[in-house]
Amino acid sequence: MAASVSHPALSSLYKINCNINGISGLISFSRKISVSSVLSTSAVTAKREAAGKGVRGQMKSRRPAGEPRAERMAVDQDWTAVYPTAASFKPSAVPLPVRMGYPVNRGVPPAKHGNLELIKIPNFLHLTPVAIKKHCEALKPFLTEWPSALDSAEKCTEHFPIQVQSKDFVSSGMSLRNPDARIVTLKVKLSSLNLDDHARKKMIKLAEKRYCKETDTLTIITDSCPLRQQNYDYAMYLLTVLYHESWKSEAWEEEKTRADMEEYEWQDSPSQRNILETLKGIRGTEETQELLDQPEVQEYRNSVTQMKNHGETEENLLRYKEAVKKLLQL
Amino acid sequence: MNLHKLSLRLRPAVTQKFRCLSIQSSGQELEAVAAETPSVEPNLLSVFRTSEQDPTCHSETHSGQYYTLPPTHIQKLFPHGLPPRFQMQVRTFNEGCVMVRPAALELISYLKKADYSKPPLRYILYGETGSGKSLSLCHTLHYCYTQGWLILHVPDAHLWVKNCKEMLPSTYNPSRFDQPVQATQWLKSFKITNEHFLSKIKTTRRYVWTKRESTEEGRPLGELVDQGVNRMKSSSDVVGAVLRELRLQAGAATEGEEVFKLAVAVDGVNALWGNTTLKKEDRTMCEPEELTLIHNLRKMMKTDWRGGAILTALSQTGSLFKPRSAYLPSELLGEDGFDQMEPFVPVCVSGYNEKEFESCYLYYLDRNWLQHPHSRSEEGKKELIFLSNRNPSILERLCAFL
């Protein structure tokens, strides 16, 4: 069985043996178990000799590997010298006993030596805090000082409300250029602009999706021009135009209907009319202004406004119910 | 087959109760007899049933208990008024038992406190699907009926905005459409409910139906209603005329007759401001405003009359083009409806609480409705709670299988 399994291997070995040693005794191999052991030892010698014969030149210069560099590292060594740039994981150069990979049955993750998983993943061994400090020191001659008056984020946003962002790309390839570098994002909070009520509502209507209600930020992203400088100028121009246009009032803006309103206004709404009619019906004649000034009516107004602006929920509805009950004296 | 056996089993128990009921409805002195019934049967009965049959006297202490609607009242008050599944239940159990629930009690308390010389107040029952809005409305209507009010009950306004086979252009106003079938049906129910009022109320002006037919001023309302029932073509306009008469005369005493109070009860009131599925002849969608019945009913919803109350319930089940999860008033009424119904008192109807669930379960057990042996055990009860989430209609449908 052993002989039959290793039959193709045997035949190749046989050929090698015949070629190299010219041993004809091996031609007749009997199907005995001892044959395999004999053959295996002869296989080893055959392989060594075969390798030696084929690539003898390279084998000569190969020295046995010395101890790994990690053994000889001091604790306070300069790590930036070991990993000055981004490089793949070298198990002999990293003195950490790292294990990575899926553990075999009832085993542990494989060790770092010859671990492909560790080599595949990107590492940041070249970006330790010490290395980054060195980078900063190297960059310092090219920088100016940060203004001392701007020591908090609030002060920065107060003095510089407009934030302009753009991306720079570094790559080595056929061309250094990246078309995404022309995109300019301009962010500004509307609260920092000088807008009155009408101007603010008009600006939000003009800006449509570019305005975020939660953060009160207007974001303008421009990418229609080929150069970053041009896109930046265009973004500033858009901001200027929006600002000035929202301050102007056109003649057709007078025709703004209830449906165009952004939020619900209780004054002159059907709700107000209804409640006044009902109250007049119940209490007889009373001045409209007096009725409106009463606290119950104020409460009713608040509950209705909240329901319409913030959507109807159970609590809103209960508040409304209480207000109505108080008004109608139930 | 099962129903037959069920009814055979129920008959001896029911006849006993019927005897008590028939005695009950005749007089108060026999309340003692009624009080006997709980003591005759085991204590279990008194837990979920109350002997108090008069809704006027229902209070918090009766909350969660069932009271029986007298069959004469059911026939008169609710010829088509009860929700269909409840009607089936009434027929199966041979009695109409309604649970006293906090929503209805709240409504009845408001009605008791209200001043009827002022314009009517609007109440809207809202809640999730199947939580018991229609039945609470019926309970309140029963109270109004026992107090002698005039009941104007529209069982489901959604039936008027969909599935109408016949739609005629209105004779009164050419831009509107009539629905003769629905109008006649409603007039018949109205006649049955308010028989004794029909001869007392008189018309205030002359109504001309066709060249040869007209109703003179001062004729009893019954004649007007008969006109509508007999002549289908003008029935929608008759409905309008009836509503107008009632509106004018509700709070005012007329010629020595005593003042009557008007209860306008509309179930599925969101149909009045929703969409319709009816098409005009040129295949465009009909607006609800263009239907005579809806137009007249909307006028009733306004508070320019006196001496009554407007009780309404929302309904998502029959509504058109509204999502299934919508149950809050402004969602179902829409902007227009909300503006017109304002100010209203919203009354929330929630699912059963623990006590109410217990009563319902015991009631079904008592009626032998729960046949499955497992349903009688504690575990079965827990399963029912879980499956139905204490929603009344889901519980009822589940138990129908058992």
XYZ file of C-alpha atoms in Angstrom:
732
model
C 0.000 0.000 0.000
C 2.763 2.350 0.896
C 4.598 1.334 -2.205
C 1.568 1.757 -4.408
C 0.874 5.263 -3.002
C 4.368 6.460 -3.529
C 4.570 4.802 -6.883
C 4.799 7.954 -9.024
C 7.329 9.442 -6.581
C 9.277 6.251 -6.692
C 9.355 6.232 -10.432
C 10.833 9.744 -10.517
C 13.286 8.858 -7.798
C 14.186 5.755 -9.647
C 14.942 7.780 -12.725
C 17.119 10.154 -10.680
C 18.871 7.270 -9.047
C 19.496 5.617 -12.335
C 20.775 8.851 -13.820
C 22.960 9.913 -10.977
C 24.150 6.777 -9.259
C 23.467 4.216 -11.891
C 22.231 1.839 -9.279
C 20.431 -0.873 -11.030
C 19.648 -2.723 -7.907
C 16.825 -0.423 -7.185
C 15.019 -1.251 -10.369
C 13.588 -4.347 -8.872
C 11.764 -3.029 -5.821
C 9.815 -5.601 -3.981
C 6.513 -4.650 -2.435
C 7.719 -4.760 1.091
C 7.164 -2.184 3.780
C 10.869 -1.801 4.329
C 11.161 -0.506 0.784
C 9.567 2.808 1.686
C 12.017 3.482 4.538
C 14.958 2.578 2.312
C 13.606 4.755 -0.394
C 13.006 7.700 1.913
C 16.618 7.837 3.111
C 17.880 7.489 -0.409
C 15.388 10.174 -1.439
C 16.922 12.627 1.034
C 20.429 12.055 -0.190
C 19.203 12.195 -3.784
C 17.475 15.523 -3.178
C 20.470 17.081 -1.515
C 22.704 15.981 -4.261
C 20.218 17.025 -6.907
C 19.918 20.507 -5.389
C 23.598 20.750 -5.028
C 24.204 19.773 -8.617
C 21.569 22.272 -9.950
C 22.127 25.518 -8.015
C 25.497 25.006 -6.522
C 26.576 28.592 -7.035
C 23.901 30.200 -4.916
C 24.115 27.695 -2.139
C 27.732 28.449 -1.541
C 27.272 32.144 -0.625
C 24.356 31.474 1.691
C 25.319 32.154 5.240
C 23.304 30.790 8.152
C 20.970 33.459 9.478
C 22.264 35.319 12.530
C 20.234 36.273 15.589
C 17.344 38.620 14.836
C 17.916 42.361 15.331
C 15.160 42.468 17.962
C 17.360 40.521 20.409
C 19.978 43.234 20.437
C 17.659 46.244 20.816
C 18.062 48.529 23.830
C 14.914 49.726 25.642
C 15.702 53.377 24.999
C 16.811 53.008 21.416
C 15.828 55.391 18.651
C 12.796 53.712 17.077
C 12.704 56.161 14.208
C 15.924 54.616 12.987
C 14.311 51.162 12.873
C 11.199 52.325 10.994
C 11.974 55.693 9.386
C 9.355 55.281 6.672
C 6.301 53.175 6.045
C 7.495 49.642 5.639
C 5.965 46.212 5.960
C 6.121 44.342 9.210
C 9.543 42.769 9.791
C 9.268 40.184 12.583
C 12.954 40.290 13.297
C 12.988 44.062 13.656
C 9.930 44.449 15.887
C 10.720 43.343 19.451
C 7.058 42.706 20.397
C 5.739 39.165 20.878
C 2.740 39.757 18.615
C 0.400 36.979 17.604
C -2.082 37.260 14.759
C -4.400 34.991 12.909
C -7.109 32.429 13.514
C -6.080 29.892 16.118
C -5.856 26.299 15.040
C -7.857 23.679 16.924
C -7.270 24.164 20.646
C -4.305 26.337 19.880
C -3.336 29.973 19.937
C -2.988 32.503 17.134
C 0.213 31.875 15.213
C 3.379 33.706 16.229
C 4.875 36.623 14.349
C 7.653 34.734 12.595
C 6.682 34.196 8.962
C 3.124 35.452 9.667
C 1.587 36.617 6.428
C -1.338 38.218 8.209
C 0.949 40.674 9.945
C 2.740 41.493 6.746
C -0.468 42.048 4.772
C -2.003 44.637 7.047
C -0.867 48.277 7.053
C 1.056 49.252 10.178
C 1.865 52.592 11.738
C 5.174 51.648 13.245
C 6.723 54.578 11.434
C 4.337 57.062 13.085
C 5.022 56.755 16.793
C 4.616 59.943 18.840
C 8.370 60.402 18.898
C 8.503 60.154 15.107
C 5.686 62.659 14.759
C 7.458 65.054 17.094
C 10.486 64.793 14.865
C 8.318 65.523 11.802
C 6.885 68.597 13.554
C 10.354 69.803 14.467
C 11.425 69.386 10.885
C 8.383 71.327 9.630
C 8.727 74.178 12.137
C 11.030 76.378 10.048
C 8.324 76.562 7.388
C 5.513 77.629 9.726
C 4.383 80.881 11.363
C 3.154 81.154 14.941
C -0.488 80.522 15.863
C -2.071 83.810 16.993
C -2.072 83.823 20.790
C -5.451 85.530 21.021
C -7.201 82.579 19.398
C -6.906 80.068 22.169
C -10.399 78.501 22.077
C -12.661 77.095 19.395
C -15.396 79.640 20.214
C -13.008 82.528 19.615
C -11.971 81.001 16.321
C -15.559 80.700 15.116
C -16.341 84.156 16.402
C -13.560 85.858 14.479
C -13.472 83.522 11.521
C -17.022 82.350 10.918
C -16.406 81.078 7.399
C -14.611 77.744 7.126
C -13.150 76.756 3.805
C -12.015 73.169 3.313
C -10.175 71.609 0.441
C -8.211 68.411 0.037
C -4.699 67.844 -1.210
C -3.724 64.480 -2.628
C -0.256 62.931 -2.752
C 0.346 59.916 -4.876
C 3.062 58.527 -6.997
C 1.862 57.382 -10.321
C 1.925 58.321 -13.925
C 0.610 61.789 -13.034
C 0.765 63.717 -9.761
C -2.508 65.524 -10.407
C -5.826 64.528 -8.781
C -9.029 66.129 -10.080
C -10.682 65.926 -6.655
C -8.270 68.516 -5.357
C -10.258 71.285 -7.018
C -13.341 70.791 -4.773
C -13.864 73.568 -2.235
C -16.327 73.314 0.686
C -17.453 76.525 2.341
C -19.275 76.306 5.711
C -20.788 79.233 7.548
C -23.300 79.523 10.399
C -26.261 81.741 9.613
C -26.298 83.064 13.152
C -22.978 84.780 12.451
C -24.383 86.590 9.434
C -26.296 89.815 9.806
C -29.778 88.689 8.733
C -33.204 89.835 9.855
C -36.220 87.561 10.022
C -37.306 87.950 6.419
C -33.739 87.685 5.102
C -33.076 84.544 7.105
C -36.220 82.804 5.870
C -35.502 83.843 2.304
C -31.922 82.633 2.496
C -33.028 79.258 3.828
C -35.562 78.976 1.030
C -32.946 79.884 -1.566
C -30.362 77.536 -0.146
C -32.751 74.566 -0.025
C -30.723 71.451 0.725
C -27.502 73.277 1.486
C -28.807 74.442 4.835
C -28.798 72.137 7.827
C -31.403 73.027 10.422
C -29.855 71.191 13.359
C -26.469 72.853 13.159
C -27.647 76.095 11.506
C -24.884 75.717 8.909
C -24.931 76.722 5.293
C -22.628 74.475 3.247
C -21.625 75.445 -0.268
C -19.632 72.854 -2.240
C -18.211 74.029 -5.527
C -16.508 71.871 -8.111
C -17.580 73.363 -11.411
C -14.311 75.147 -12.144
C -11.099 73.332 -13.010
C -8.884 75.104 -10.474
C -9.159 75.355 -6.713
C -8.609 79.072 -6.763
C -11.484 79.521 -9.170
C -13.771 77.320 -7.099
C -12.941 79.249 -3.975
C -13.754 82.533 -5.693
C -17.000 81.080 -6.962
C -18.021 79.874 -3.491
C -17.367 83.310 -2.002
C -19.323 84.879 -4.812
C -22.291 82.563 -4.145
C -22.267 83.469 -0.489
C -22.207 87.175 -1.284
C -25.041 86.868 -3.783
C -27.191 84.835 -1.367
C -26.677 87.363 1.370
C -27.556 90.368 -0.721
C -30.482 88.737 -2.465
C -32.040 87.646 0.798
C -32.027 91.215 2.046
C -33.918 92.414 -1.014
C -37.720 92.110 -1.121
C -39.344 91.490 -4.448
C -42.841 92.588 -5.359
C -44.116 89.020 -5.755
C -43.064 88.145 -2.222
C -46.183 89.899 -1.002
C -48.208 86.989 -2.355
C -46.784 84.566 0.189
C -49.605 82.323 1.340
C -50.113 80.267 4.461
C -48.976 77.195 2.603
C -45.579 78.795 1.951
C -44.942 79.566 5.576
C -42.117 77.659 7.186
C -43.716 77.331 10.543
C -47.195 77.614 11.925
C -48.333 80.987 13.101
C -51.343 81.082 15.328
C -52.140 84.718 14.676
C -54.904 84.984 12.065
C -55.111 81.261 11.671
C -58.364 79.331 11.342
C -57.642 77.975 14.798
C -57.683 81.435 16.287
C -60.880 82.292 14.454
C -62.560 79.132 15.666
C -61.639 79.576 19.268
C -62.740 83.206 19.273
C -66.066 82.263 17.740
C -66.584 79.492 20.240
C -65.711 81.667 23.172
C -67.953 84.439 21.964
C -70.719 81.940 21.576
C -70.221 80.683 25.095
C -69.511 83.845 26.990
C -71.413 86.362 24.961
C -69.857 89.591 23.855
C -66.326 90.296 24.857
C -63.571 92.213 23.180
C -61.355 90.172 20.913
C -58.202 91.575 22.466
C -59.418 90.796 25.962
C -60.170 87.262 24.987
C -56.764 86.847 23.444
C -55.035 88.146 26.515
C -56.469 85.572 28.835
C -53.999 82.955 30.074
C -56.162 80.027 29.016
C -56.237 81.295 25.473
C -52.481 81.752 25.594
C -52.106 78.172 26.753
C -54.368 76.976 23.996
C -52.337 78.943 21.506
C -49.106 77.416 22.746
C -50.439 73.894 22.601
C -51.774 74.302 19.065
C -48.547 75.898 17.848
C -46.530 73.116 19.348
C -48.727 70.457 17.800
C -48.468 71.971 14.370
C -44.766 72.795 14.449
C -43.382 69.769 16.205
C -45.824 67.177 15.023
C -48.557 65.579 17.024
C -47.659 63.269 19.845
C -49.582 61.848 22.755
C -48.207 64.436 25.183
C -48.943 67.305 22.826
C -52.450 66.027 22.476
C -52.918 65.738 26.224
C -51.717 69.296 26.660
C -54.174 70.408 24.016
C -56.933 68.519 25.778
C -56.157 70.208 29.086
C -56.098 73.616 27.416
C -59.438 73.006 25.708
C -61.021 71.737 28.906
C -59.910 74.812 30.784
C -61.183 77.085 28.058
C -64.545 75.400 27.766
C -64.782 74.968 31.531
C -65.359 71.251 31.534
C -72.798 23.316 13.588
C -70.797 24.594 16.462
C -72.925 27.683 16.750
C -76.017 25.559 16.898
C -74.680 23.502 19.789
C -73.463 26.672 21.434
C -76.853 28.281 21.233
C -78.488 25.156 22.655
C -76.145 25.290 25.582
C -76.669 28.986 26.053
C -80.410 28.934 25.816
C -81.190 27.848 29.402
C -78.725 30.385 30.823
C -79.961 33.095 28.494
C -83.655 32.610 29.155
C -83.008 33.137 32.811
C -81.170 36.356 32.141
C -83.795 37.454 29.664
C -86.443 37.065 32.297
C -84.485 39.288 34.609
C -83.910 41.768 31.819
C -87.519 42.003 30.819
C -88.426 42.638 34.415
C -85.621 45.141 34.628
C -86.702 47.274 31.763
C -90.208 47.644 33.126
C -89.512 49.143 36.464
C -87.190 50.193 39.120
C -88.794 48.334 42.014
C -87.605 45.094 40.565
C -83.998 46.114 40.818
C -83.983 43.980 43.875
C -84.677 40.982 41.676
C -81.808 41.923 39.453
C -79.620 42.283 42.488
C -80.558 38.730 43.332
C -79.111 37.337 40.151
C -75.494 37.963 41.082
C -75.958 36.220 44.384
C -77.653 33.228 42.779
C -74.759 32.566 40.477
C -71.263 32.330 41.876
C -69.249 35.405 42.821
C -67.429 35.199 39.506
C -70.404 36.751 37.776
C -70.426 39.927 39.794
C -66.778 40.508 39.055
C -67.310 41.126 35.401
C -70.936 41.998 35.212
C -72.699 44.891 36.736
C -76.337 45.018 37.530
C -76.427 48.707 36.770
C -78.136 48.879 33.424
C -78.627 52.576 33.258
C -75.669 54.377 31.741
C -76.532 57.497 33.725
C -75.480 55.764 36.880
C -72.330 54.230 35.531
C -69.289 55.460 37.349
C -65.703 54.556 38.065
C -66.752 51.682 40.284
C -68.328 49.942 37.322
C -65.267 50.372 35.168
C -64.266 47.124 33.522
C -67.607 45.470 34.022
C -70.138 44.453 31.440
C -73.623 45.828 31.394
C -76.383 44.563 29.193
C -78.074 46.621 26.540
C -81.789 45.922 26.660
C -82.821 44.281 23.378
C -85.603 46.786 22.763
C -83.058 49.549 23.008
C -80.762 47.749 20.637
C -83.498 47.434 18.066
C -84.550 51.014 18.315
C -81.316 52.794 18.879
C -78.927 50.817 16.761
C -80.724 49.378 13.734
C -77.477 49.719 11.825
C -75.455 51.500 14.402
C -73.377 48.836 16.057
C -70.057 47.761 14.589
C -70.616 44.665 12.418
C -68.549 42.269 14.501
C -70.324 43.352 17.650
C -73.630 42.770 15.952
C -72.569 39.224 15.161
C -71.547 38.764 18.768
C -74.916 40.045 19.963
C -76.681 37.566 17.746
C -74.461 34.693 18.876
C -74.657 35.376 22.566
C -78.287 36.467 22.356
C -77.488 39.483 24.443
C -75.698 42.742 23.892
C -73.154 43.290 26.620
C -70.981 46.344 26.557
C -68.029 46.937 28.816
C -67.986 50.116 30.836
C -64.708 51.758 29.997
C -63.013 54.925 31.185
C -63.250 56.678 27.810
C -67.015 56.380 27.678
C -67.290 57.338 31.358
C -65.240 60.447 30.655
C -67.466 61.401 27.745
C -70.618 60.857 29.779
C -69.237 63.023 32.578
C -68.545 65.814 30.114
C -72.046 65.505 28.754
C -73.480 65.713 32.234
C -71.502 68.835 33.033
C -72.053 70.691 29.784
C -74.340 73.664 29.459
C -76.893 73.164 26.729
C -77.848 76.730 26.163
C -74.436 77.297 24.647
C -73.105 76.066 21.310
C -72.313 72.354 21.246
C -68.938 71.005 22.201
C -67.049 68.650 19.941
C -65.589 65.465 21.305
C -63.320 63.239 19.283
C -62.603 59.672 20.318
C -59.237 58.592 19.045
C -57.099 55.553 19.599
C -55.422 52.687 17.867
C -57.310 50.402 15.566
C -59.574 48.100 17.460
C -59.285 49.771 20.831
C -63.018 50.292 21.230
C -63.845 53.746 19.903
C -67.035 52.774 18.087
C -68.371 50.813 21.048
C -67.555 53.619 23.459
C -69.484 55.920 21.156
C -72.413 53.502 21.226
C -72.290 53.374 25.008
C -72.440 57.159 25.181
C -75.280 57.177 22.677
C -77.179 54.762 24.866
C -76.782 57.220 27.703
C -78.125 60.017 25.490
C -81.017 57.829 24.469
C -81.964 57.015 28.059
C -81.866 60.729 28.763
C -84.304 61.332 25.939
C -82.108 63.101 23.465
C -82.651 63.091 19.737
C -80.020 60.870 18.223
C -78.462 61.625 14.881
C -76.196 58.643 14.354
C -74.047 58.081 11.318
C -72.606 54.609 11.924
C -69.753 54.959 9.474
C -69.199 58.044 7.404
C -66.749 56.083 5.269
C -69.643 54.193 3.727
C -70.753 57.425 2.169
C -67.516 58.148 0.371
C -66.837 54.814 -1.221
C -68.565 51.987 -3.042
C -71.595 53.961 -4.091
C -73.089 52.357 -7.141
C -75.571 55.092 -7.871
C -74.618 58.699 -7.935
C -76.976 61.246 -9.349
C -76.308 64.894 -9.949
C -78.141 66.824 -7.308
C -81.399 68.513 -8.185
C -80.866 71.231 -5.618
C -77.366 72.191 -6.602
C -76.093 70.978 -9.963
C -72.439 70.898 -8.929
C -73.087 68.368 -6.198
C -73.857 64.680 -6.279
C -76.565 62.715 -4.554
C -76.390 59.248 -3.128
C -79.969 58.014 -2.998
C -79.340 54.526 -1.639
C -77.266 55.596 1.326
C -79.570 58.517 2.069
C -82.688 56.359 2.138
C -81.027 53.778 4.324
C -79.979 56.417 6.789
C -83.411 57.996 6.827
C -84.974 54.631 7.640
C -82.662 54.126 10.615
C -83.270 57.689 11.734
C -86.987 57.060 11.623
C -86.734 53.923 13.751
C -84.507 55.593 16.339
C -86.417 58.802 16.809
C -90.014 57.757 16.294
C -91.453 59.740 19.112
C -89.786 62.950 18.039
C -90.983 62.820 14.496
C -94.459 63.972 15.235
C -93.397 66.682 17.629
C -90.991 68.631 15.492
C -92.446 70.798 12.802
C -90.849 72.135 9.663
C -90.127 75.819 9.511
C -90.402 76.410 5.821
C -91.696 75.015 2.634
C -89.637 72.482 0.780
C -90.314 71.887 -2.886
C -89.129 68.531 -4.165
C -90.530 68.373 -7.663
C -93.188 70.217 -9.544
C -95.895 68.213 -7.910
C -94.440 67.371 -4.550
C -93.668 69.698 -1.738
C -93.753 69.759 2.000
C -95.527 72.690 3.552
C -94.431 74.687 6.493
C -95.569 73.419 9.847
C -95.835 69.772 8.837
C -94.378 67.219 11.230
C -90.860 66.034 10.573
C -92.154 62.515 10.104
C -93.734 63.555 6.850
C -90.449 64.924 5.626
C -88.709 61.694 6.464
C -91.391 59.641 4.774
C -91.006 61.771 1.697
C -87.335 60.899 1.598
C -87.931 57.211 2.208
C -90.547 56.914 -0.486
C -88.924 59.047 -3.120
C -85.355 57.942 -3.551
C -84.451 60.660 -5.950
C -84.843 63.459 -3.486
C -83.679 61.521 -0.428
C -80.301 63.259 -0.120
C -81.956 66.649 -0.174
C -84.416 65.406 2.441
C -81.474 64.501 4.619
C -80.186 68.022 4.198
C -83.579 69.448 5.093
C -83.896 67.231 8.167
C -80.466 68.246 9.400
C -81.308 71.876 8.879
C -84.547 71.594 10.804
C -82.878 69.849 13.690
C -80.146 72.419 13.778
C -82.594 75.258 13.964
C -84.821 73.727 16.572
C -82.488 71.848 18.838
C -82.031 74.281 21.657
C -85.150 76.311 21.230
C -88.439 75.473 22.836
C -91.145 75.299 20.198
C -94.747 76.098 20.992
C -95.074 74.509 24.346
C -93.022 71.424 23.518
C -90.086 70.942 25.782
C -86.582 71.501 24.640
C -84.925 68.511 23.139
C -81.216 67.944 22.981
C -79.530 66.818 19.844
C -76.701 64.344 19.834
C -74.807 64.272 16.600
C -72.751 61.104 16.545
C -70.520 60.392 13.605
C -68.237 57.401 13.466
C -65.329 57.671 11.083
C -65.562 61.445 11.006
C -62.273 61.636 9.163
C -64.146 60.548 6.057
C -65.686 63.985 5.836
C -62.345 65.557 5.006
C -60.480 62.709 3.426
C -60.484 61.385 -0.106
C -63.193 59.521 -1.863
C -63.016 56.666 -4.313
C -66.017 57.892 -6.220
C -65.569 59.128 -9.733
C -67.554 61.665 -11.616
C -68.757 61.034 -15.118
C -65.667 62.489 -16.650
C -63.560 60.042 -14.640
C -62.085 62.629 -12.271
C -62.078 61.988 -8.551
C -64.924 63.334 -6.531
C -64.121 65.635 -3.651
C -66.039 64.944 -0.450
C -67.367 68.474 -0.600
C -69.163 67.646 -3.832
C -71.350 65.033 -2.202
C -74.608 66.368 -0.799
C -74.626 64.086 2.212
C -71.103 65.006 3.199
C -71.733 68.676 2.602
C -74.749 68.656 4.886
C -72.998 66.646 7.541
C -70.104 69.067 7.565
C -72.564 71.849 8.299
C -73.702 69.889 11.345
C -70.146 69.793 12.602
C -70.079 73.539 12.940
C -71.094 75.080 16.215
C -73.587 77.605 14.955
C -76.486 75.877 16.687
C -77.311 75.245 20.296
C -78.575 72.596 22.596
C -76.608 69.461 21.957
C -73.286 67.828 21.588
C -71.172 66.535 18.757
C -69.669 63.145 19.505
C -67.328 61.728 16.938
C -64.897 58.902 16.607
C -62.021 58.576 14.211
C -61.520 55.431 12.259
C -58.534 54.301 10.317
C -60.092 51.006 9.294
C -62.402 52.381 6.672
C -60.335 55.390 5.754
C -58.984 55.868 2.297
C -55.351 56.471 1.517
C -54.255 56.760 5.095
C -51.426 54.633 6.542
C -52.357 51.839 8.902
C -50.363 53.195 11.756
C -52.109 56.575 11.764
C -54.383 57.079 14.739
C -53.807 60.590 16.074
C -56.452 63.193 15.236
C -54.421 65.490 13.029
C -53.037 62.556 11.062
C -56.447 61.176 10.227
C -58.411 64.398 9.982
C -55.901 66.193 7.826
C -55.211 69.907 7.947
C -58.628 70.894 6.688
C -60.502 68.630 9.047
C -58.463 69.704 12.024
C -59.086 73.366 11.302
C -62.793 72.766 11.004
C -63.145 70.537 14.035
C -61.205 72.851 16.271
C -61.564 73.342 19.180
C -62.426 69.820 20.222
C -61.856 67.682 23.264
C -59.790 64.653 22.315
C -60.607 61.532 24.320
C -58.122 58.709 24.137
C -59.336 55.129 23.965
C -56.610 52.676 24.798
C -56.516 48.921 24.892
C -57.732 46.874 27.834
C -55.954 47.268 31.107
C -55.535 44.263 33.383
C -58.903 44.459 35.039
C -60.720 44.954 31.767
C -58.898 42.054 30.200
C -59.907 39.880 33.135
C -63.547 40.846 32.678
C -63.466 40.169 28.979
C -61.855 36.799 29.515
C -64.350 35.846 32.198
C -67.210 36.991 30.019
C -66.100 34.779 27.161
C -65.697 31.909 29.575
C -69.144 32.500 30.940
C -70.652 32.523 27.477
C -68.776 29.293 26.748
C -67.134 31.041 23.855
C -63.669 29.719 24.707
C -63.999 26.056 23.863
C -60.368 25.090 23.648
C -59.335 23.420 26.946
C -55.971 25.157 26.946
C -57.586 28.578 26.843
C -59.130 27.985 30.239
C -55.790 27.574 31.912
C -53.497 30.263 33.270
C -51.006 29.647 30.527
C -53.641 29.984 27.901
C -54.661 33.294 29.376
C -51.085 34.522 29.264
C -50.882 33.430 25.661
C -54.003 35.393 24.863
C -52.588 38.473 26.548
C -49.406 38.150 24.559
C -51.024 37.477 21.223
C -53.625 40.193 21.417
C -51.509 42.779 23.265
C -54.723 43.577 25.142
C -56.287 44.994 22.006
C -60.026 44.373 22.214
C -60.729 43.587 18.581
C -57.734 41.315 18.177
C -58.717 39.471 21.324
C -62.212 39.033 19.996
C -60.964 37.670 16.706
C -58.556 35.311 18.449
C -61.218 33.956 20.730
C -63.456 33.317 17.778
C -61.080 30.564 16.771
C -61.006 28.926 20.138
